[in-house]
Amino acid sequence: MEIIAAYGPQFLGLACIAGFFMAWGIGANDVANAMGTSVGSGALTIRQAILIAIVFEFLGAYLAGGEVTETIRKGIIDPSLLEGSPELLVYGMMSALFAAGTWLLIASVRGWPVSTTHSIVGAIVGFAAVGISVDSVNWSQVGTIAMSWVISPVLAGSISFALFMSVKVFILDNDDPFVRAKRLIPVYMWIVGFMISMVTLLKGLKHLGLELDFGLGSKFANAIPLSFGIGFVVAVFGAVLLRKIPFEPNEDNRFASVERVFGVLMMFTACSMAFAHGSNDVANAIGPIAAVTSIVQSGGAVNATAVMPGWILLIGALGIVAGLTTYGWKVIATVGNKITELTPSRGFAATLAAASTVVFASATGLPISTTHTLVGAVLGVGLARGIAAIDLRVIGSIFVSWLITLPAGAILAIIFFFTLRGIFG
């Protein structure tokens, strides 16, 4: 308690710096979840993607980032174990932020799309196992999170494979694909509107306190009718837009006009996914700041949840924007260009598969990673064209980076934890 009283302002200042650094890493690395397929498919330029991401990631993080947050992400450790020594939790949260931010910086420089959630979870496990005790870690919860290494890419890849094959069979492999596209793409637009609405309602707006209650029991069930209606509106609006797109003969690419239609879809999905991503993943950076702030302001009380002041949300939102503007292009290039060649129709299938996976996971409680989901979806689209369409070397390096994210975060957190304890303890 004496340490908290003596160094409170310093702890707050360091926590803000560490949180901004972590948010920078989220922006630099994780923004590819929303923008990689749009840029790689040619639907958006890198400049347009960054501008869209700046607006919608910021709005998602600041407006829907959460009024109350867990002080320990994903229930990895029990905060009550630290009631007698709150300074250990302060050291731990700051070390976790510095460690996860450092790993995201390394991964971004290498162009590896890694999970920001796994980065912070690995860091928390590291400081808890060494700074408290090995028994303080909820290892079953860590195992559940590790399951997402397999579940996320396999599920998203399967869905994207099926989606692109349906596009191929029903639209591309026909005598007049443009006519077929105009007739069938409103159906895909309805699916897009439905799935993106579900993602936004279940994840992007979950912190705003907007509770839908149609008397259907669960939040998921209550979101279905509204998403169904939004999907219908999107389909009607899309059908009207499609009538205005003329057919332009192209001897080099008979699908050029069809791909322009899918390009319109990609812009809509990019905006929606950026909002949902900003609102959900900003908690990885601002949750630990809120924990430190709560402990310092209460004089040492450790709580399971903490109120989220607006200035903390602003730190997270600005950090994400700073990361994506300064270094986001590198991971976008990996997801969009290096795994497999993308077109708007393939990018659409991958993005919709990623959104569908998030919705399915929300309904069933499956542990997933948004990063692993999107990479798996792009991989599924590539497999639909044959194994030769995939750069296996790139996939191999990505998988290795996933495997070492948890231990890398843990090792770095241990180093930062002992450094901070040595300075203040």
Short mmCIF file of C-alpha atoms in Angstrom, two decimals:
data_model
loop_
_atom_site.label_atom_id
_atom_site.label_comp_id
_atom_site.label_asym_id
_atom_site.label_seq_id
_atom_site.Cartn_x
_atom_site.Cartn_y
_atom_site.Cartn_z
CA MET A 1 0.00 0.00 0.00
CA GLU A 2 2.86 2.36 0.84
CA ILE A 3 4.36 1.84 -2.62
CA ILE A 4 1.05 2.73 -4.29
CA ALA A 5 0.80 5.93 -2.25
CA ALA A 6 4.44 6.88 -2.89
CA TYR A 7 4.57 6.24 -6.63
CA GLY A 8 0.93 6.67 -7.73
CA PRO A 9 1.54 9.46 -10.33
CA GLN A 10 4.53 7.61 -11.77
CA PHE A 11 2.51 4.42 -12.10
CA LEU A 12 -0.28 6.29 -13.91
CA GLY A 13 2.17 7.94 -16.29
CA LEU A 14 3.96 4.68 -17.10
CA ALA A 15 0.66 2.84 -17.56
CA CYS A 16 -0.51 5.45 -20.07
CA ILE A 17 2.76 5.21 -22.02
CA ALA A 18 2.62 1.39 -21.98
CA GLY A 19 -1.06 1.39 -22.99
CA PHE A 20 -0.44 3.76 -25.89
CA PHE A 21 2.47 1.55 -27.00
CA MET A 22 0.24 -1.54 -26.89
CA ALA A 23 -2.54 0.28 -28.79
CA TRP A 24 0.06 1.32 -31.37
CA GLY A 25 0.89 -2.37 -31.80
CA ILE A 26 -2.79 -3.22 -32.27
CA GLY A 27 -3.08 -0.57 -34.97
CA ALA A 28 0.14 -1.61 -36.68
CA ASN A 29 -0.60 -5.33 -36.65
CA ASP A 30 -4.26 -6.12 -36.13
CA VAL A 31 -5.71 -3.55 -38.53
CA ALA A 32 -5.03 -6.09 -41.30
CA ASN A 33 -8.05 -8.00 -39.96
CA ALA A 34 -10.28 -5.30 -41.38
CA MET A 35 -8.23 -3.91 -44.26
CA GLY A 36 -5.91 -6.61 -45.63
CA THR A 37 -8.38 -8.24 -48.02
CA SER A 38 -9.73 -4.90 -49.27
CA VAL A 39 -6.26 -3.65 -50.22
CA GLY A 40 -5.01 -6.97 -51.55
CA SER A 41 -8.05 -7.40 -53.78
CA GLY A 42 -7.66 -3.91 -55.26
CA ALA A 43 -11.04 -2.76 -53.93
CA LEU A 44 -9.26 -0.04 -51.93
CA THR A 45 -5.89 1.63 -52.23
CA ILE A 46 -3.62 1.55 -49.19
CA ARG A 47 -4.32 5.27 -48.67
CA GLN A 48 -8.10 4.78 -48.83
CA ALA A 49 -7.90 1.80 -46.48
CA ILE A 50 -5.87 3.74 -43.92
CA LEU A 51 -8.29 6.70 -44.08
CA ILE A 52 -11.29 4.40 -43.58
CA ALA A 53 -9.51 2.60 -40.76
CA ILE A 54 -8.59 5.88 -39.06
CA VAL A 55 -12.24 6.93 -38.97
CA PHE A 56 -13.96 3.65 -38.13
CA GLU A 57 -11.29 2.11 -35.87
CA PHE A 58 -11.23 5.37 -33.87
CA LEU A 59 -15.03 5.55 -33.65
CA GLY A 60 -15.25 1.90 -32.63
CA ALA A 61 -12.54 2.23 -29.99
CA TYR A 62 -13.73 5.56 -28.54
CA LEU A 63 -17.52 5.31 -28.81
CA ALA A 64 -17.95 1.59 -28.14
CA GLY A 65 -14.73 0.66 -26.37
CA GLY A 66 -16.46 0.10 -23.05
CA GLU A 67 -17.53 1.93 -19.91
CA VAL A 68 -16.50 -0.94 -17.63
CA THR A 69 -13.77 -3.45 -18.42
CA GLU A 70 -12.19 -6.54 -16.89
CA THR A 71 -9.01 -5.68 -15.03
CA ILE A 72 -7.52 -9.07 -16.00
CA ARG A 73 -8.17 -10.02 -19.62
CA LYS A 74 -9.95 -13.34 -20.24
CA GLY A 75 -9.98 -14.40 -16.58
CA ILE A 76 -6.38 -15.64 -16.68
CA ILE A 77 -5.77 -14.89 -12.98
CA ASP A 78 -8.01 -14.05 -10.05
CA PRO A 79 -7.49 -10.40 -8.92
CA SER A 80 -8.49 -11.32 -5.34
CA LEU A 81 -5.17 -13.17 -4.99
CA LEU A 82 -3.42 -9.79 -5.07
CA GLU A 83 -5.52 -7.91 -2.51
CA GLY A 84 -2.65 -7.88 -0.02
CA SER A 85 -0.03 -6.75 -2.54
CA PRO A 86 -1.69 -4.50 -5.16
CA GLU A 87 1.69 -3.20 -6.32
CA LEU A 88 2.36 -6.62 -7.89
CA LEU A 89 -0.72 -6.22 -10.09
CA VAL A 90 0.46 -2.73 -11.07
CA TYR A 91 3.90 -4.07 -12.04
CA GLY A 92 2.22 -6.97 -13.81
CA MET A 93 -0.21 -4.91 -15.87
CA MET A 94 2.50 -2.47 -16.96
CA SER A 95 4.92 -5.28 -17.77
CA ALA A 96 2.18 -7.06 -19.76
CA LEU A 97 1.51 -3.93 -21.82
CA PHE A 98 5.20 -3.29 -22.50
CA ALA A 99 5.78 -6.97 -23.33
CA ALA A 100 2.77 -7.33 -25.67
CA GLY A 101 3.58 -4.01 -27.34
CA THR A 102 7.19 -5.09 -27.88
CA TRP A 103 6.14 -8.42 -29.40
CA LEU A 104 3.62 -6.67 -31.70
CA LEU A 105 6.37 -4.27 -32.79
CA ILE A 106 8.66 -7.21 -33.65
CA ALA A 107 5.87 -9.03 -35.47
CA SER A 108 4.84 -5.91 -37.40
CA VAL A 109 8.42 -5.26 -38.54
CA ARG A 110 8.52 -8.86 -39.81
CA GLY A 111 5.07 -8.52 -41.41
CA TRP A 112 3.60 -11.31 -39.25
CA PRO A 113 -0.14 -11.08 -38.50
CA VAL A 114 -0.32 -12.25 -34.87
CA SER A 115 -3.08 -12.17 -32.28
CA THR A 116 -3.07 -9.11 -30.01
CA THR A 117 -5.25 -11.02 -27.53
CA HIS A 118 -2.76 -13.90 -27.39
CA SER A 119 0.07 -11.37 -26.96
CA ILE A 120 -1.49 -9.79 -23.85
CA VAL A 121 -2.67 -13.17 -22.50
CA GLY A 122 0.83 -14.63 -22.83
CA ALA A 123 2.26 -11.58 -21.07
CA ILE A 124 -0.22 -11.86 -18.17
CA VAL A 125 0.53 -15.58 -17.82
CA GLY A 126 4.27 -14.79 -17.69
CA PHE A 127 4.15 -12.22 -14.92
CA ALA A 128 1.53 -14.17 -12.92
CA ALA A 129 3.45 -17.45 -13.00
CA VAL A 130 6.69 -15.81 -11.85
CA GLY A 131 5.46 -12.80 -9.86
CA ILE A 132 2.65 -14.55 -7.95
CA SER A 133 2.73 -18.33 -8.36
CA VAL A 134 2.26 -20.96 -11.04
CA ASP A 135 -0.99 -22.04 -9.35
CA SER A 136 -2.43 -18.52 -9.71
CA VAL A 137 -2.81 -19.00 -13.48
CA ASN A 138 -6.09 -20.43 -14.76
CA TRP A 139 -4.39 -22.98 -17.01
CA SER A 140 -7.65 -24.46 -18.29
CA GLN A 141 -8.59 -21.01 -19.58
CA VAL A 142 -5.18 -20.70 -21.25
CA GLY A 143 -5.75 -24.08 -22.89
CA THR A 144 -9.15 -22.95 -24.16
CA ILE A 145 -7.57 -19.85 -25.69
CA ALA A 146 -4.85 -21.99 -27.31
CA MET A 147 -7.59 -24.04 -29.00
CA SER A 148 -8.27 -21.01 -31.20
CA TRP A 149 -4.98 -21.75 -33.02
CA VAL A 150 -6.83 -24.59 -34.70
CA ILE A 151 -10.50 -23.60 -34.49
CA SER A 152 -10.18 -20.10 -35.96
CA PRO A 153 -8.33 -20.81 -39.24
CA VAL A 154 -10.03 -24.16 -39.91
CA LEU A 155 -13.57 -22.84 -39.42
CA ALA A 156 -13.00 -19.59 -41.33
CA GLY A 157 -11.07 -21.38 -44.08
CA SER A 158 -13.89 -23.90 -44.56
CA ILE A 159 -16.51 -21.14 -44.80
CA SER A 160 -14.47 -19.01 -47.22
CA PHE A 161 -13.75 -22.07 -49.38
CA ALA A 162 -17.49 -22.81 -49.60
CA LEU A 163 -18.39 -19.17 -50.25
CA PHE A 164 -15.90 -18.71 -53.06
CA MET A 165 -16.85 -22.02 -54.64
CA SER A 166 -20.48 -20.84 -54.65
CA VAL A 167 -19.43 -17.60 -56.37
CA LYS A 168 -17.42 -19.62 -58.87
CA VAL A 169 -20.25 -22.07 -59.64
CA PHE A 170 -23.20 -19.68 -59.66
CA ILE A 171 -21.56 -16.59 -61.20
CA LEU A 172 -18.06 -16.89 -62.65
CA ASP A 173 -18.36 -20.24 -64.46
CA ASN A 174 -21.27 -19.14 -66.66
CA ASP A 175 -21.66 -17.83 -70.20
CA ASP A 176 -22.69 -14.36 -69.00
CA PRO A 177 -21.20 -13.85 -65.52
CA PHE A 178 -22.12 -10.15 -65.41
CA VAL A 179 -25.83 -10.86 -65.81
CA ARG A 180 -25.63 -13.64 -63.24
CA ALA A 181 -23.77 -11.31 -60.89
CA LYS A 182 -26.45 -8.64 -61.10
CA ARG A 183 -29.08 -11.25 -60.35
CA LEU A 184 -27.35 -13.10 -57.49
CA ILE A 185 -25.11 -10.55 -55.78
CA PRO A 186 -28.07 -8.97 -53.90
CA VAL A 187 -28.37 -12.36 -52.16
CA TYR A 188 -24.72 -12.15 -51.11
CA MET A 189 -25.36 -8.54 -50.08
CA TRP A 190 -28.11 -9.72 -47.77
CA ILE A 191 -25.71 -12.24 -46.21
CA VAL A 192 -23.10 -9.47 -45.82
CA GLY A 193 -25.62 -7.10 -44.23
CA PHE A 194 -26.85 -9.82 -41.88
CA MET A 195 -23.41 -11.04 -40.77
CA ILE A 196 -21.81 -7.62 -40.38
CA SER A 197 -24.85 -6.44 -38.40
CA MET A 198 -24.54 -9.46 -36.14
CA VAL A 199 -20.82 -8.77 -35.61
CA THR A 200 -21.53 -5.10 -34.84
CA LEU A 201 -24.46 -5.80 -32.51
CA LEU A 202 -22.74 -8.63 -30.63
CA LYS A 203 -19.19 -7.22 -30.48
CA GLY A 204 -19.05 -3.67 -31.84
CA LEU A 205 -21.88 -2.27 -29.69
CA LYS A 206 -21.72 -4.57 -26.70
CA HIS A 207 -20.17 -1.86 -24.50
CA LEU A 208 -22.66 0.91 -25.30
CA GLY A 209 -25.42 -0.50 -23.13
CA LEU A 210 -27.77 -0.84 -26.11
CA GLU A 211 -29.79 -3.88 -25.11
CA LEU A 212 -32.08 -5.38 -27.74
CA ASP A 213 -35.01 -7.22 -26.26
CA PHE A 214 -37.56 -8.80 -28.56
CA GLY A 215 -38.44 -11.38 -25.94
CA LEU A 216 -36.30 -14.08 -27.58
CA GLY A 217 -34.23 -14.96 -24.54
CA SER A 218 -30.56 -14.36 -25.36
CA LYS A 219 -28.72 -11.34 -26.76
CA PHE A 220 -27.72 -13.40 -29.78
CA ALA A 221 -31.31 -14.39 -30.55
CA ASN A 222 -32.51 -10.80 -30.11
CA ALA A 223 -29.91 -9.56 -32.62
CA ILE A 224 -31.14 -11.91 -35.37
CA PRO A 225 -34.40 -10.13 -36.40
CA LEU A 226 -32.76 -6.69 -36.56
CA SER A 227 -29.82 -8.08 -38.55
CA PHE A 228 -32.26 -9.84 -40.87
CA GLY A 229 -33.97 -6.50 -41.58
CA ILE A 230 -30.68 -4.64 -42.03
CA GLY A 231 -29.53 -7.34 -44.45
CA PHE A 232 -32.73 -6.86 -46.46
CA VAL A 233 -32.19 -3.09 -46.63
CA VAL A 234 -28.58 -3.62 -47.76
CA ALA A 235 -29.74 -6.09 -50.45
CA VAL A 236 -32.37 -3.68 -51.81
CA PHE A 237 -29.92 -0.76 -51.77
CA GLY A 238 -27.31 -2.94 -53.47
CA ALA A 239 -29.75 -4.06 -56.17
CA VAL A 240 -30.48 -0.41 -57.00
CA LEU A 241 -26.76 0.37 -57.22
CA LEU A 242 -26.10 -2.66 -59.43
CA ARG A 243 -28.53 -1.42 -62.07
CA LYS A 244 -26.35 1.67 -62.53
CA ILE A 245 -23.14 -0.29 -63.15
CA PRO A 246 -22.70 -0.71 -66.92
CA PHE A 247 -21.04 -3.68 -68.57
CA GLU A 248 -17.59 -2.74 -69.90
CA PRO A 249 -16.03 -5.32 -72.25
CA ASN A 250 -12.47 -6.28 -71.34
CA GLU A 251 -10.63 -8.69 -73.58
CA ASP A 252 -7.93 -9.33 -71.00
CA ASN A 253 -10.34 -10.08 -68.13
CA ARG A 254 -13.90 -11.18 -68.82
CA PHE A 255 -14.70 -10.83 -65.11
CA ALA A 256 -13.60 -7.17 -64.81
CA SER A 257 -17.16 -5.80 -64.57
CA VAL A 258 -18.15 -8.53 -62.12
CA GLU A 259 -15.18 -7.75 -59.90
CA ARG A 260 -16.17 -4.04 -59.88
CA VAL A 261 -19.49 -5.08 -58.37
CA PHE A 262 -17.76 -7.09 -55.64
CA GLY A 263 -15.47 -4.10 -55.04
CA VAL A 264 -18.48 -2.07 -53.86
CA LEU A 265 -19.25 -4.82 -51.35
CA MET A 266 -15.69 -4.75 -50.04
CA MET A 267 -15.91 -1.05 -49.13
CA PHE A 268 -18.97 -1.69 -46.97
CA THR A 269 -17.47 -4.70 -45.21
CA ALA A 270 -14.20 -2.84 -44.59
CA CYS A 271 -15.96 0.01 -42.76
CA SER A 272 -18.07 -2.32 -40.64
CA MET A 273 -15.26 -4.68 -39.70
CA ALA A 274 -13.00 -1.74 -38.77
CA PHE A 275 -15.64 -0.41 -36.35
CA ALA A 276 -16.23 -3.83 -34.78
CA HIS A 277 -12.47 -4.47 -34.49
CA GLY A 278 -11.73 -1.10 -32.89
CA SER A 279 -14.49 -1.52 -30.32
CA ASN A 280 -13.52 -5.06 -29.36
CA ASP A 281 -9.71 -5.26 -29.44
CA VAL A 282 -8.98 -1.86 -27.87
CA ALA A 283 -9.70 -3.57 -24.52
CA ASN A 284 -6.38 -5.40 -24.85
CA ALA A 285 -4.63 -2.04 -24.40
CA ILE A 286 -6.95 -0.05 -22.15
CA GLY A 287 -8.04 -2.80 -19.73
CA PRO A 288 -4.66 -2.91 -17.97
CA ILE A 289 -4.52 0.93 -17.87
CA ALA A 290 -7.94 0.94 -16.20
CA ALA A 291 -6.69 -1.65 -13.69
CA VAL A 292 -3.67 0.46 -12.71
CA THR A 293 -5.78 3.63 -12.57
CA SER A 294 -8.37 1.95 -10.35
CA ILE A 295 -5.72 0.67 -7.94
CA VAL A 296 -3.92 4.02 -7.70
CA GLN A 297 -7.07 6.10 -7.28
CA SER A 298 -8.53 3.74 -4.65
CA GLY A 299 -5.31 3.65 -2.67
CA GLY A 300 -4.63 -0.03 -3.35
CA ALA A 301 -8.03 -1.75 -3.74
CA VAL A 302 -8.01 -4.58 -6.31
CA ASN A 303 -11.26 -5.15 -8.20
CA ALA A 304 -12.32 -7.59 -10.92
CA THR A 305 -13.70 -4.77 -13.06
CA ALA A 306 -12.84 -1.10 -13.40
CA VAL A 307 -14.69 1.97 -14.63
CA MET A 308 -13.32 3.26 -17.93
CA PRO A 309 -12.75 7.05 -17.96
CA GLY A 310 -13.07 8.73 -21.35
CA TRP A 311 -9.42 9.77 -21.38
CA ILE A 312 -8.32 6.12 -21.24
CA LEU A 313 -10.52 5.29 -24.25
CA LEU A 314 -8.94 8.25 -26.04
CA ILE A 315 -5.43 6.89 -25.38
CA GLY A 316 -6.45 3.54 -26.87
CA ALA A 317 -8.19 5.07 -29.88
CA LEU A 318 -5.31 7.44 -30.68
CA GLY A 319 -2.76 4.66 -30.22
CA ILE A 320 -4.56 2.41 -32.72
CA VAL A 321 -4.72 5.25 -35.26
CA ALA A 322 -1.01 6.04 -34.73
CA GLY A 323 -0.06 2.41 -35.28
CA LEU A 324 -2.02 1.90 -38.46
CA THR A 325 -0.85 5.17 -40.02
CA THR A 326 2.83 4.63 -39.25
CA TYR A 327 3.26 0.89 -39.79
CA GLY A 328 -0.04 -0.76 -40.64
CA TRP A 329 0.87 -1.19 -44.30
CA LYS A 330 3.36 -3.99 -43.65
CA VAL A 331 0.93 -6.56 -42.20
CA ILE A 332 -1.75 -5.43 -44.66
CA ALA A 333 0.68 -6.41 -47.43
CA THR A 334 1.19 -9.87 -45.92
CA VAL A 335 -2.51 -10.66 -45.58
CA GLY A 336 -3.55 -8.96 -48.80
CA ASN A 337 -0.78 -9.94 -51.21
CA LYS A 338 1.64 -12.58 -49.94
CA ILE A 339 -0.58 -15.52 -48.93
CA THR A 340 -2.47 -15.78 -52.22
CA GLU A 341 -3.56 -13.51 -55.06
CA LEU A 342 -6.82 -11.78 -54.18
CA THR A 343 -9.54 -10.23 -56.32
CA PRO A 344 -12.65 -8.41 -54.98
CA SER A 345 -14.73 -11.60 -55.26
CA ARG A 346 -12.10 -13.62 -53.36
CA GLY A 347 -11.59 -10.85 -50.82
CA PHE A 348 -15.35 -10.66 -50.33
CA ALA A 349 -15.52 -14.39 -49.63
CA ALA A 350 -12.65 -14.14 -47.11
CA THR A 351 -14.07 -11.12 -45.27
CA LEU A 352 -17.58 -12.56 -45.11
CA ALA A 353 -16.18 -15.88 -43.87
CA ALA A 354 -14.26 -14.09 -41.12
CA ALA A 355 -17.39 -12.19 -40.05
CA SER A 356 -19.46 -15.39 -40.15
CA THR A 357 -16.89 -17.17 -37.97
CA VAL A 358 -17.04 -14.37 -35.39
CA VAL A 359 -20.85 -14.62 -35.32
CA PHE A 360 -20.76 -18.42 -35.00
CA ALA A 361 -18.20 -18.21 -32.20
CA SER A 362 -20.31 -15.61 -30.35
CA ALA A 363 -23.31 -17.95 -30.52
CA THR A 364 -21.49 -21.09 -29.38
CA GLY A 365 -18.79 -19.70 -27.09
CA LEU A 366 -15.95 -21.07 -29.22
CA PRO A 367 -12.60 -19.39 -28.54
CA ILE A 368 -11.35 -17.64 -31.67
CA SER A 369 -8.74 -15.10 -32.70
CA THR A 370 -9.77 -12.47 -35.24
CA THR A 371 -6.28 -12.53 -36.74
CA HIS A 372 -6.22 -16.32 -37.10
CA THR A 373 -9.76 -16.18 -38.47
CA LEU A 374 -8.92 -13.74 -41.26
CA VAL A 375 -5.71 -15.55 -42.24
CA GLY A 376 -7.59 -18.85 -42.32
CA ALA A 377 -10.29 -17.29 -44.49
CA VAL A 378 -7.71 -16.01 -47.01
CA LEU A 379 -6.09 -19.45 -46.97
CA GLY A 380 -9.47 -21.07 -47.72
CA VAL A 381 -10.00 -18.83 -50.74
CA GLY A 382 -6.54 -19.75 -51.99
CA LEU A 383 -7.21 -23.48 -51.55
CA ALA A 384 -10.37 -23.10 -53.66
CA ARG A 385 -8.00 -22.37 -56.56
CA GLY A 386 -5.60 -25.19 -55.73
CA ILE A 387 -2.61 -25.64 -53.44
CA ALA A 388 -0.33 -24.00 -56.02
CA ALA A 389 -2.18 -20.70 -55.50
CA ILE A 390 -0.85 -20.45 -51.93
CA ASP A 391 2.62 -19.35 -50.84
CA LEU A 392 3.39 -22.14 -48.36
CA ARG A 393 6.57 -20.42 -47.18
CA VAL A 394 4.57 -17.38 -46.03
CA ILE A 395 1.96 -19.59 -44.39
CA GLY A 396 4.71 -21.50 -42.57
CA SER A 397 6.26 -18.33 -41.13
CA ILE A 398 2.81 -17.09 -40.03
CA PHE A 399 2.02 -20.36 -38.24
CA VAL A 400 5.37 -20.29 -36.45
CA SER A 401 4.72 -16.69 -35.32
CA TRP A 402 1.36 -17.83 -33.90
CA LEU A 403 2.98 -20.63 -31.91
CA ILE A 404 5.61 -18.39 -30.34
CA THR A 405 3.28 -15.46 -29.53
CA LEU A 406 2.20 -16.78 -26.10
CA PRO A 407 5.70 -17.78 -24.90
CA ALA A 408 7.25 -14.62 -26.39
CA GLY A 409 4.76 -12.45 -24.52
CA ALA A 410 5.40 -14.41 -21.32
CA ILE A 411 9.20 -14.16 -21.49
CA LEU A 412 9.16 -10.44 -22.27
CA ALA A 413 6.67 -9.80 -19.45
CA ILE A 414 8.89 -11.58 -16.94
CA ILE A 415 11.82 -9.35 -17.95
CA PHE A 416 9.74 -6.16 -17.66
CA PHE A 417 8.15 -7.34 -14.39
CA PHE A 418 11.47 -7.84 -12.60
CA THR A 419 12.78 -4.58 -14.07
CA LEU A 420 9.81 -2.58 -12.75
CA ARG A 421 9.87 -4.33 -9.37
CA GLY A 422 13.56 -3.58 -9.10
CA ILE A 423 13.02 0.10 -9.88
CA PHE A 424 10.07 0.72 -7.53
CA GLY A 425 10.30 -2.13 -5.03
#
